Every structure is written in C-alpha cells, then in structure tokens.
Amino acid sequence: MKNFFSSKQGIIAVGLAIGVLAPLLQFWGNPGNMGICVACFERDIAGSVGLHRAAVVQYMRPEIIGFVLGSLLAALFARDFRPRAGSAPIARFILGAFAMIGALVFLGCPWRAVLRLAGGDLSAIFGILGLVAGIWIGTIFFRKGYSLGRSQKTHASVGLIMPLVMLGFFALMLLYPQIQNEPQSGVLFYSVQGPGSMHAPLLASLAVGLLVGVIAQRSRFCTMGAFRDVILFRQSHLLLGVVALFVAAVVVNALLGQVKIGFEGQPVAHTQQVWNFAGMLLAGLCFALAGGCPGRQLFLSGEGDGDAAVFVFGMIVGAGFAHNFGLASSPQGVGPHGIAAVFVGLAVCLYFGLTMRAKA
Amino acid sequence: MEKTIDARGLSCPQPVLDTLAAIAAMGSGKLTVLVDTEASKENVSRAVAAKGWRLDAVAEDGGEYRLDISKG
C-alpha cells in the first residue's frame, strides 16, 4: 500500500491541516499563539499532576493525549506499530529535560515558534534562528559520528506503555473533571487564571489531537527534521510541511482576526531576544541529538518507540524542574536561573555530542 | 562494488547518513540497506533517489526491510 502521506503532497497536506487546526484551537479557547504547543502543553500536564506548582500553567491537555493515541491508531491500522527500546534511554531522558528547559526559556516548542510568528509575534524570529543554529550544531556532531546506538525490538506491551499512560491521564480527567473556579479536582490541578485556564472544549482538543496524531504518524512530520535535513542532506521534504503550516496559520489567523504584528505585548512571550535565541538553540540541539522535535517524539512514542517515550517523560520532568527552580521565562522575561540553566544544558549537550560516538 | 549497510535499530538520521556516506564512497555499484522502520525505508528511498541511484527492490520480512539499490 502506497503511503500518500510520505509524498510531497502528503507532507504539505499535513502541514496545512495543522496550520488550520492550531489557530482554530486558539479561537476555541487555547492561549494566544498557542493553538498547539507541545512543550507548553506537556508543561501544563506536569502542572496538572503537581510536578510543579506554578498555578497559572496547570491543565491536563487533551491534545497531547490525542497525539499519542492518534499515532497509535494510525500505526496499528497501517501495520507500522514497531515496539522498540534501548537506545541510550537515560541520555534521551536528559535531552528531553534540557529540551524542555530551553523551550521554556523561549516560551514555546518549534511548532509554537512558527505559530507565534504566524500570529505576528516577531520575537519568534529569534527563537527560530536559535532553533536552526542548535540543529546546525547537532548536525556537526552527527557528521563526526555521534550516535546513541541501536534500539532493540521488544514486547508489544513495552511499546504500548506511553499510549496506556495517556489513557490513564485521560481517565483521571474524566474521574476528576474541572470544577469552575476551583484550582483542584481530586488529584488534578486546574489553573483558574493564566494560560493554563485557557483551553478549547475538551472534545475539540481531543479530536484535533487524534486527527493530528494520525496524519503526523503517517507523514513523519517533524519540525526539527525539517531544518536538519536541509542542513545535512540538502533535502527539503519535511521543510515543505513546516512552510505549509506557517502559510495556513497566517491565513487562518488573518481570517479569525488573530494577527497582531510587533514585538511588544505578545501573548505568553517576552522580548529578551538573546535568550529567545539561546533558549531555542539549546532546545534545537537537544531535539537534533535525540532525533526529533517534541511533536515527533510523541508520535514515535505512539508507534511503539520506547526511547521516544523516555524523551517525553524527560520533557515532563524537565518542566517540573523548570518551574520549581525558576528556569522558565514569563512575559516579564527570563526566570532567575534560566540563563544558568541554558549554559548547563549546552555543556551537557557538548558532553553527549563529543563522547557518544558510533564504533566504526 | 557491492556493500551492505545494517541500519536496523538506528534512529533518524543515521540510516540516511550511513547510506549517503556509502554512496559517496562507492560512486557506483550495488548497495543493500537493512532497516526496521517504515520511516527509515521511506527516508533512505527518498535520499538515494535524489542522488540518482535506483531502488531495484524492497523486500519485507517480519517488519524489517531490505532495500536493494544500484547505480551504473
């Protein structure tokens, strides 16, 4: 069976679909220029289960649950579910944690960087430049033989762990639903103000998440791979998807009146451009060394990749550290220890990149 | 010249990197690439086509793919 989504038209169609759906989610209630943000939403999930207590960013985001389960469904249907694990999981966990820390210094994952720009937030340009710079550094390590080693085939039950965790999260949401103006419902935290309190209706979020999970699994949509493949192989296949996402999001934002061009006063963003650049540089390098943007890691974890699942958990735990240690930025600017964390993260990446080489 | 690359278990972008390195070193000949995900199969196929190599055959066996590639 020919996979339409692996074609040029296919990846463009997927980018367009995400570019339409993300601004719609914002229109339906998600935060500004944050129709979909994998980093922000995993951070909100970390908050919803109390791994951090930043009261403004706590919500069990159904989009993330949908991404993983949609990918699982697509993989099962296409006979592409491949349970595998064991490629330096601890390294991937740490990369996930620092990827999150870098993303929260900028305030967004690569998807949101593109969506911020599509909403007129010009500070996102510095984030995207940082992302590309980080990925470029990653490609240098790859050229020098960097490798996290091979994964092994494993039990189907191992490949199902992340989808099952997401089902569990969803069950918690149903068991302890949001109560208006209450910061807590059972074991779950729910923001009553701030970005965490802004969300589309649960079913809309879940449905979009599932749909995006399906098409992204089939197309291998990846915002890190988009730039990496151009730098490493001069191949623009995945980049077409990201460009399509941007174009569609600009058009839909314009139609919905969601465009405000400028640097100042943008939603959930700051204007310390050096740190917008450096935060994303760290995140981009982590994504490159781990082989996928945060969205792609979710889709991989849905199709049975246990190493990608470990990266995702690294991101969720990293979000806990980011808010507990004051590493995450806010609209006022970088957190008290955000700058130090970027340097620590870059040192960790250097250690990984220089010492983890394939045996010739 | 004939060569086999075992890229099974390797994650993105290594299967493509290894394949392109072999292609560059060989210039022409027959190359076999083993991969174990559909994504790697698609990525390697796309990359070799862009370099003017021909994908002669793809065989699947138990979730693994054997790609036979050639030039000249």
PDB file of N, CA and C in Angstrom, chain A residues 22-97:
ATOM      1  N   ALA A  22      -4.535  24.548  14.407  1.00  0.00           N
ATOM      2  CA  ALA A  22      -3.965  25.206  15.590  1.00  0.00           C
ATOM      3  C   ALA A  22      -4.609  26.576  15.850  1.00  0.00           C
ATOM      4  N   PRO A  23      -4.696  27.449  14.840  1.00  0.00           N
ATOM      5  CA  PRO A  23      -5.387  28.735  15.104  1.00  0.00           C
ATOM      6  C   PRO A  23      -6.851  28.539  15.500  1.00  0.00           C
ATOM      7  N   LEU A  24      -7.485  27.492  14.967  1.00  0.00           N
ATOM      8  CA  LEU A  24      -8.870  27.211  15.363  1.00  0.00           C
ATOM      9  C   LEU A  24      -8.951  26.864  16.842  1.00  0.00           C
ATOM     10  N   LEU A  25      -7.989  26.054  17.315  1.00  0.00           N
ATOM     11  CA  LEU A  25      -7.988  25.712  18.747  1.00  0.00           C
ATOM     12  C   LEU A  25      -7.831  26.973  19.589  1.00  0.00           C
ATOM     13  N   GLN A  26      -6.984  27.897  19.109  1.00  0.00           N
ATOM     14  CA  GLN A  26      -6.846  29.178  19.817  1.00  0.00           C
ATOM     15  C   GLN A  26      -8.183  29.910  19.814  1.00  0.00           C
ATOM     16  N   PHE A  27      -8.848  29.913  18.671  1.00  0.00           N
ATOM     17  CA  PHE A  27     -10.158  30.569  18.537  1.00  0.00           C
ATOM     18  C   PHE A  27     -11.172  29.944  19.499  1.00  0.00           C
ATOM     19  N   TRP A  28     -11.048  28.633  19.670  1.00  0.00           N
ATOM     20  CA  TRP A  28     -11.981  27.913  20.550  1.00  0.00           C
ATOM     21  C   TRP A  28     -11.604  28.003  22.024  1.00  0.00           C
ATOM     22  N   GLY A  29     -10.463  28.641  22.339  1.00  0.00           N
ATOM     23  CA  GLY A  29     -10.163  28.850  23.750  1.00  0.00           C
ATOM     24  C   GLY A  29      -8.726  28.659  24.194  1.00  0.00           C
ATOM     25  N   ASN A  30      -7.877  28.057  23.353  1.00  0.00           N
ATOM     26  CA  ASN A  30      -6.477  27.877  23.775  1.00  0.00           C
ATOM     27  C   ASN A  30      -5.775  29.238  23.840  1.00  0.00           C
ATOM     28  N   PRO A  31      -4.637  29.306  24.582  1.00  0.00           N
ATOM     29  CA  PRO A  31      -3.966  30.602  24.780  1.00  0.00           C
ATOM     30  C   PRO A  31      -3.464  31.215  23.468  1.00  0.00           C
ATOM     31  N   GLY A  32      -3.141  32.495  23.518  1.00  0.00           N
ATOM     32  CA  GLY A  32      -2.725  33.240  22.343  1.00  0.00           C
ATOM     33  C   GLY A  32      -1.480  32.683  21.685  1.00  0.00           C
ATOM     34  N   ASN A  33      -1.521  32.569  20.364  1.00  0.00           N
ATOM     35  CA  ASN A  33      -0.416  31.996  19.585  1.00  0.00           C
ATOM     36  C   ASN A  33       0.022  30.638  20.141  1.00  0.00           C
ATOM     37  N   MET A  34      -0.919  29.948  20.773  1.00  0.00           N
ATOM     38  CA  MET A  34      -0.604  28.663  21.405  1.00  0.00           C
ATOM     39  C   MET A  34      -1.733  27.671  21.119  1.00  0.00           C
ATOM     40  N   GLY A  35      -2.204  27.710  19.854  1.00  0.00           N
ATOM     41  CA  GLY A  35      -3.228  26.731  19.485  1.00  0.00           C
ATOM     42  C   GLY A  35      -2.750  25.342  19.810  1.00  0.00           C
ATOM     43  N   ILE A  36      -1.514  25.077  19.388  1.00  0.00           N
ATOM     44  CA  ILE A  36      -0.822  23.858  19.787  1.00  0.00           C
ATOM     45  C   ILE A  36       0.605  24.233  20.143  1.00  0.00           C
ATOM     46  N   CYS A  37       1.053  23.815  21.317  1.00  0.00           N
ATOM     47  CA  CYS A  37       2.469  23.930  21.688  1.00  0.00           C
ATOM     48  C   CYS A  37       2.799  22.696  22.501  1.00  0.00           C
ATOM     49  N   VAL A  38       3.628  21.828  21.922  1.00  0.00           N
ATOM     50  CA  VAL A  38       3.902  20.560  22.603  1.00  0.00           C
ATOM     51  C   VAL A  38       4.621  20.801  23.917  1.00  0.00           C
ATOM     52  N   ALA A  39       5.610  21.695  23.914  1.00  0.00           N
ATOM     53  CA  ALA A  39       6.353  21.950  25.154  1.00  0.00           C
ATOM     54  C   ALA A  39       5.433  22.560  26.212  1.00  0.00           C
ATOM     55  N   CYS A  40       4.705  23.615  25.822  1.00  0.00           N
ATOM     56  CA  CYS A  40       3.822  24.276  26.793  1.00  0.00           C
ATOM     57  C   CYS A  40       2.777  23.302  27.339  1.00  0.00           C
ATOM     58  N   PHE A  41       2.247  22.465  26.453  1.00  0.00           N
ATOM     59  CA  PHE A  41       1.167  21.580  26.880  1.00  0.00           C
ATOM     60  C   PHE A  41       1.688  20.448  27.767  1.00  0.00           C
ATOM     61  N   GLU A  42       2.904  19.970  27.492  1.00  0.00           N
ATOM     62  CA  GLU A  42       3.479  18.967  28.399  1.00  0.00           C
ATOM     63  C   GLU A  42       3.802  19.621  29.747  1.00  0.00           C
ATOM     64  N   ARG A  43       4.214  20.877  29.695  1.00  0.00           N
ATOM     65  CA  ARG A  43       4.447  21.637  30.935  1.00  0.00           C
ATOM     66  C   ARG A  43       3.135  21.778  31.723  1.00  0.00           C
ATOM     67  N   ASP A  44       2.049  22.043  31.004  1.00  0.00           N
ATOM     68  CA  ASP A  44       0.752  22.141  31.676  1.00  0.00           C
ATOM     69  C   ASP A  44       0.341  20.798  32.288  1.00  0.00           C
ATOM     70  N   ILE A  45       0.672  19.715  31.581  1.00  0.00           N
ATOM     71  CA  ILE A  45       0.370  18.379  32.123  1.00  0.00           C
ATOM     72  C   ILE A  45       1.183  18.144  33.396  1.00  0.00           C
ATOM     73  N   ALA A  46       2.483  18.518  33.346  1.00  0.00           N
ATOM     74  CA  ALA A  46       3.318  18.387  34.551  1.00  0.00           C
ATOM     75  C   ALA A  46       2.663  19.152  35.709  1.00  0.00           C
ATOM     76  N   GLY A  47       2.123  20.321  35.401  1.00  0.00           N
ATOM     77  CA  GLY A  47       1.457  21.110  36.443  1.00  0.00           C
ATOM     78  C   GLY A  47       0.169  20.473  36.916  1.00  0.00           C
ATOM     79  N   SER A  48      -0.566  19.864  35.979  1.00  0.00           N
ATOM     80  CA  SER A  48      -1.864  19.293  36.354  1.00  0.00           C
ATOM     81  C   SER A  48      -1.702  18.130  37.322  1.00  0.00           C
ATOM     82  N   VAL A  49      -0.566  17.428  37.232  1.00  0.00           N
ATOM     83  CA  VAL A  49      -0.346  16.329  38.180  1.00  0.00           C
ATOM     84  C   VAL A  49       0.547  16.772  39.346  1.00  0.00           C
ATOM     85  N   GLY A  50       0.816  18.071  39.410  1.00  0.00           N
ATOM     86  CA  GLY A  50       1.501  18.612  40.587  1.00  0.00           C
ATOM     87  C   GLY A  50       3.007  18.451  40.606  1.00  0.00           C
ATOM     88  N   LEU A  51       3.628  18.179  39.431  1.00  0.00           N
ATOM     89  CA  LEU A  51       5.097  18.092  39.409  1.00  0.00           C
ATOM     90  C   LEU A  51       5.719  19.476  39.567  1.00  0.00           C
ATOM     91  N   HIS A  52       4.960  20.509  39.248  1.00  0.00           N
ATOM     92  CA  HIS A  52       5.325  21.867  39.640  1.00  0.00           C
ATOM     93  C   HIS A  52       4.046  22.545  40.115  1.00  0.00           C
ATOM     94  N   ARG A  53       4.198  23.639  40.829  1.00  0.00           N
ATOM     95  CA  ARG A  53       3.027  24.306  41.406  1.00  0.00           C
ATOM     96  C   ARG A  53       2.881  25.727  40.878  1.00  0.00           C
ATOM     97  N   ALA A  54       3.325  25.948  39.636  1.00  0.00           N
ATOM     98  CA  ALA A  54       3.073  27.253  39.020  1.00  0.00           C
ATOM     99  C   ALA A  54       1.585  27.279  38.663  1.00  0.00           C
ATOM    100  N   ALA A  55       0.815  28.038  39.470  1.00  0.00           N
ATOM    101  CA  ALA A  55      -0.645  27.918  39.433  1.00  0.00           C
ATOM    102  C   ALA A  55      -1.257  28.343  38.100  1.00  0.00           C
ATOM    103  N   VAL A  56      -0.491  29.089  37.282  1.00  0.00           N
ATOM    104  CA  VAL A  56      -1.077  29.587  36.025  1.00  0.00           C
ATOM    105  C   VAL A  56      -0.883  28.623  34.851  1.00  0.00           C
ATOM    106  N   VAL A  57      -0.151  27.547  35.053  1.00  0.00           N
ATOM    107  CA  VAL A  57       0.104  26.627  33.928  1.00  0.00           C
ATOM    108  C   VAL A  57      -0.137  25.176  34.362  1.00  0.00           C
ATOM    109  N   GLN A  58      -1.370  24.910  34.738  1.00  0.00           N
ATOM    110  CA  GLN A  58      -1.745  23.565  35.160  1.00  0.00           C
ATOM    111  C   GLN A  58      -3.020  23.137  34.439  1.00  0.00           C
ATOM    112  N   TYR A  59      -2.888  22.203  33.521  1.00  0.00           N
ATOM    113  CA  TYR A  59      -4.061  21.668  32.818  1.00  0.00           C
ATOM    114  C   TYR A  59      -3.670  20.382  32.094  1.00  0.00           C
ATOM    115  N   MET A  60      -4.480  19.374  32.217  1.00  0.00           N
ATOM    116  CA  MET A  60      -4.222  18.109  31.517  1.00  0.00           C
ATOM    117  C   MET A  60      -4.648  18.277  30.051  1.00  0.00           C
ATOM    118  N   ARG A  61      -3.699  18.618  29.205  1.00  0.00           N
ATOM    119  CA  ARG A  61      -4.026  18.987  27.816  1.00  0.00           C
ATOM    120  C   ARG A  61      -4.410  17.769  26.971  1.00  0.00           C
ATOM    121  N   PRO A  62      -5.662  17.717  26.519  1.00  0.00           N
ATOM    122  CA  PRO A  62      -6.099  16.546  25.749  1.00  0.00           C
ATOM    123  C   PRO A  62      -5.421  16.443  24.381  1.00  0.00           C
ATOM    124  N   GLU A  63      -4.878  17.563  23.878  1.00  0.00           N
ATOM    125  CA  GLU A  63      -4.191  17.496  22.579  1.00  0.00           C
ATOM    126  C   GLU A  63      -3.037  16.497  22.631  1.00  0.00           C
ATOM    127  N   ILE A  64      -2.278  16.548  23.738  1.00  0.00           N
ATOM    128  CA  ILE A  64      -1.106  15.669  23.862  1.00  0.00           C
ATOM    129  C   ILE A  64      -1.558  14.210  23.923  1.00  0.00           C
ATOM    130  N   ILE A  65      -2.618  13.959  24.691  1.00  0.00           N
ATOM    131  CA  ILE A  65      -3.178  12.606  24.798  1.00  0.00           C
ATOM    132  C   ILE A  65      -3.591  12.135  23.404  1.00  0.00           C
ATOM    133  N   GLY A  66      -4.264  13.017  22.651  1.00  0.00           N
ATOM    134  CA  GLY A  66      -4.703  12.674  21.304  1.00  0.00           C
ATOM    135  C   GLY A  66      -3.543  12.403  20.359  1.00  0.00           C
ATOM    136  N   PHE A  67      -2.469  13.179  20.472  1.00  0.00           N
ATOM    137  CA  PHE A  67      -1.302  12.958  19.599  1.00  0.00           C
ATOM    138  C   PHE A  67      -0.812  11.523  19.711  1.00  0.00           C
ATOM    139  N   VAL A  68      -0.658  11.064  20.946  1.00  0.00           N
ATOM    140  CA  VAL A  68      -0.090   9.729  21.170  1.00  0.00           C
ATOM    141  C   VAL A  68      -1.084   8.647  20.724  1.00  0.00           C
ATOM    142  N   LEU A  69      -2.343   8.813  21.106  1.00  0.00           N
ATOM    143  CA  LEU A  69      -3.328   7.775  20.777  1.00  0.00           C
ATOM    144  C   LEU A  69      -3.640   7.773  19.277  1.00  0.00           C
ATOM    145  N   GLY A  70      -3.672   8.943  18.656  1.00  0.00           N
ATOM    146  CA  GLY A  70      -3.881   9.009  17.214  1.00  0.00           C
ATOM    147  C   GLY A  70      -2.748   8.324  16.471  1.00  0.00           C
ATOM    148  N   SER A  71      -1.539   8.566  16.926  1.00  0.00           N
ATOM    149  CA  SER A  71      -0.383   7.918  16.307  1.00  0.00           C
ATOM    150  C   SER A  71      -0.465   6.401  16.467  1.00  0.00           C
ATOM    151  N   LEU A  72      -0.854   5.956  17.661  1.00  0.00           N
ATOM    152  CA  LEU A  72      -1.010   4.516  17.896  1.00  0.00           C
ATOM    153  C   LEU A  72      -2.022   3.914  16.920  1.00  0.00           C
ATOM    154  N   LEU A  73      -3.169   4.578  16.794  1.00  0.00           N
ATOM    155  CA  LEU A  73      -4.216   4.058  15.897  1.00  0.00           C
ATOM    156  C   LEU A  73      -3.711   3.983  14.454  1.00  0.00           C
ATOM    157  N   ALA A  74      -3.053   5.052  14.007  1.00  0.00           N
ATOM    158  CA  ALA A  74      -2.530   5.067  12.640  1.00  0.00           C
ATOM    159  C   ALA A  74      -1.510   3.953  12.436  1.00  0.00           C
ATOM    160  N   ALA A  75      -0.637   3.786  13.431  1.00  0.00           N
ATOM    161  CA  ALA A  75       0.413   2.779  13.309  1.00  0.00           C
ATOM    162  C   ALA A  75      -0.189   1.364  13.295  1.00  0.00           C
ATOM    163  N   LEU A  76      -1.183   1.133  14.136  1.00  0.00           N
ATOM    164  CA  LEU A  76      -1.814  -0.192  14.159  1.00  0.00           C
ATOM    165  C   LEU A  76      -2.517  -0.459  12.828  1.00  0.00           C
ATOM    166  N   PHE A  77      -3.238   0.549  12.352  1.00  0.00           N
ATOM    167  CA  PHE A  77      -4.006   0.391  11.130  1.00  0.00           C
ATOM    168  C   PHE A  77      -3.099   0.147   9.932  1.00  0.00           C
ATOM    169  N   ALA A  78      -1.966   0.832   9.905  1.00  0.00           N
ATOM    170  CA  ALA A  78      -1.047   0.712   8.759  1.00  0.00           C
ATOM    171  C   ALA A  78      -0.001  -0.387   8.966  1.00  0.00           C
ATOM    172  N   ARG A  79      -0.174  -1.196   9.992  1.00  0.00           N
ATOM    173  CA  ARG A  79       0.802  -2.234  10.335  1.00  0.00           C
ATOM    174  C   ARG A  79       2.196  -1.639  10.485  1.00  0.00           C
ATOM    175  N   ASP A  80       2.271  -0.511  11.174  1.00  0.00           N
ATOM    176  CA  ASP A  80       3.527   0.207  11.361  1.00  0.00           C
ATOM    177  C   ASP A  80       3.828   0.374  12.849  1.00  0.00           C
ATOM    178  N   PHE A  81       3.188  -0.432  13.683  1.00  0.00           N
ATOM    179  CA  PHE A  81       3.464  -0.386  15.125  1.00  0.00           C
ATOM    180  C   PHE A  81       4.700  -1.244  15.384  1.00  0.00           C
ATOM    181  N   ARG A  82       5.806  -0.605  15.793  1.00  0.00           N
ATOM    182  CA  ARG A  82       7.083  -1.305  15.969  1.00  0.00           C
ATOM    183  C   ARG A  82       7.600  -1.113  17.386  1.00  0.00           C
ATOM    184  N   PRO A  83       7.249  -2.012  18.309  1.00  0.00           N
ATOM    185  CA  PRO A  83       7.760  -1.868  19.675  1.00  0.00           C
ATOM    186  C   PRO A  83       9.281  -1.990  19.694  1.00  0.00           C
ATOM    187  N   ARG A  84       9.945  -0.987  20.186  1.00  0.00           N
ATOM    188  CA  ARG A  84      11.408  -0.975  20.215  1.00  0.00           C
ATOM    189  C   ARG A  84      11.865  -0.080  21.360  1.00  0.00           C
ATOM    190  N   ALA A  85      13.052  -0.355  21.888  1.00  0.00           N
ATOM    191  CA  ALA A  85      13.587   0.418  23.004  1.00  0.00           C
ATOM    192  C   ALA A  85      15.053   0.073  23.199  1.00  0.00           C
ATOM    193  N   GLY A  86      15.734   0.893  23.982  1.00  0.00           N
ATOM    194  CA  GLY A  86      17.084   0.530  24.395  1.00  0.00           C
ATOM    195  C   GLY A  86      18.216   1.307  23.759  1.00  0.00           C
ATOM    196  N   SER A  87      17.920   2.429  23.093  1.00  0.00           N
ATOM    197  CA  SER A  87      18.976   3.257  22.535  1.00  0.00           C
ATOM    198  C   SER A  87      19.282   4.393  23.504  1.00  0.00           C
ATOM    199  N   ALA A  88      20.164   4.089  24.472  1.00  0.00           N
ATOM    200  CA  ALA A  88      20.610   5.077  25.473  1.00  0.00           C
ATOM    201  C   ALA A  88      19.453   5.849  26.108  1.00  0.00           C
ATOM    202  N   PRO A  89      18.526   5.142  26.752  1.00  0.00           N
ATOM    203  CA  PRO A  89      17.342   5.824  27.297  1.00  0.00           C
ATOM    204  C   PRO A  89      17.671   6.949  28.284  1.00  0.00           C
ATOM    205  N   ILE A  90      18.680   6.757  29.134  1.00  0.00           N
ATOM    206  CA  ILE A  90      18.967   7.794  30.134  1.00  0.00           C
ATOM    207  C   ILE A  90      19.464   9.073  29.459  1.00  0.00           C
ATOM    208  N   ALA A  91      20.221   8.910  28.362  1.00  0.00           N
ATOM    209  CA  ALA A  91      20.679  10.102  27.627  1.00  0.00           C
ATOM    210  C   ALA A  91      19.482  10.820  27.024  1.00  0.00           C
ATOM    211  N   ARG A  92      18.521  10.048  26.522  1.00  0.00           N
ATOM    212  CA  ARG A  92      17.333  10.659  25.916  1.00  0.00           C
ATOM    213  C   ARG A  92      16.469  11.371  26.960  1.00  0.00           C
ATOM    214  N   PHE A  93      16.436  10.796  28.160  1.00  0.00           N
ATOM    215  CA  PHE A  93      15.675  11.442  29.242  1.00  0.00           C
ATOM    216  C   PHE A  93      16.263  12.827  29.542  1.00  0.00           C
ATOM    217  N   ILE A  94      17.578  12.870  29.677  1.00  0.00           N
ATOM    218  CA  ILE A  94      18.241  14.142  30.000  1.00  0.00           C
ATOM    219  C   ILE A  94      18.083  15.136  28.850  1.00  0.00           C
ATOM    220  N   LEU A  95      18.205  14.642  27.610  1.00  0.00           N
ATOM    221  CA  LEU A  95      17.991  15.532  26.459  1.00  0.00           C
ATOM    222  C   LEU A  95      16.566  16.097  26.477  1.00  0.00           C
ATOM    223  N   GLY A  96      15.612  15.261  26.839  1.00  0.00           N
ATOM    224  CA  GLY A  96      14.227  15.727  26.927  1.00  0.00           C
ATOM    225  C   GLY A  96      14.078  16.808  27.979  1.00  0.00           C
ATOM    226  N   ALA A  97      14.719  16.597  29.122  1.00  0.00           N
ATOM    227  CA  ALA A  97      14.610  17.576  30.213  1.00  0.00           C
ATOM    228  C   ALA A  97      15.196  18.923  29.798  1.00  0.00           C
TER     229      ALA A  97
END
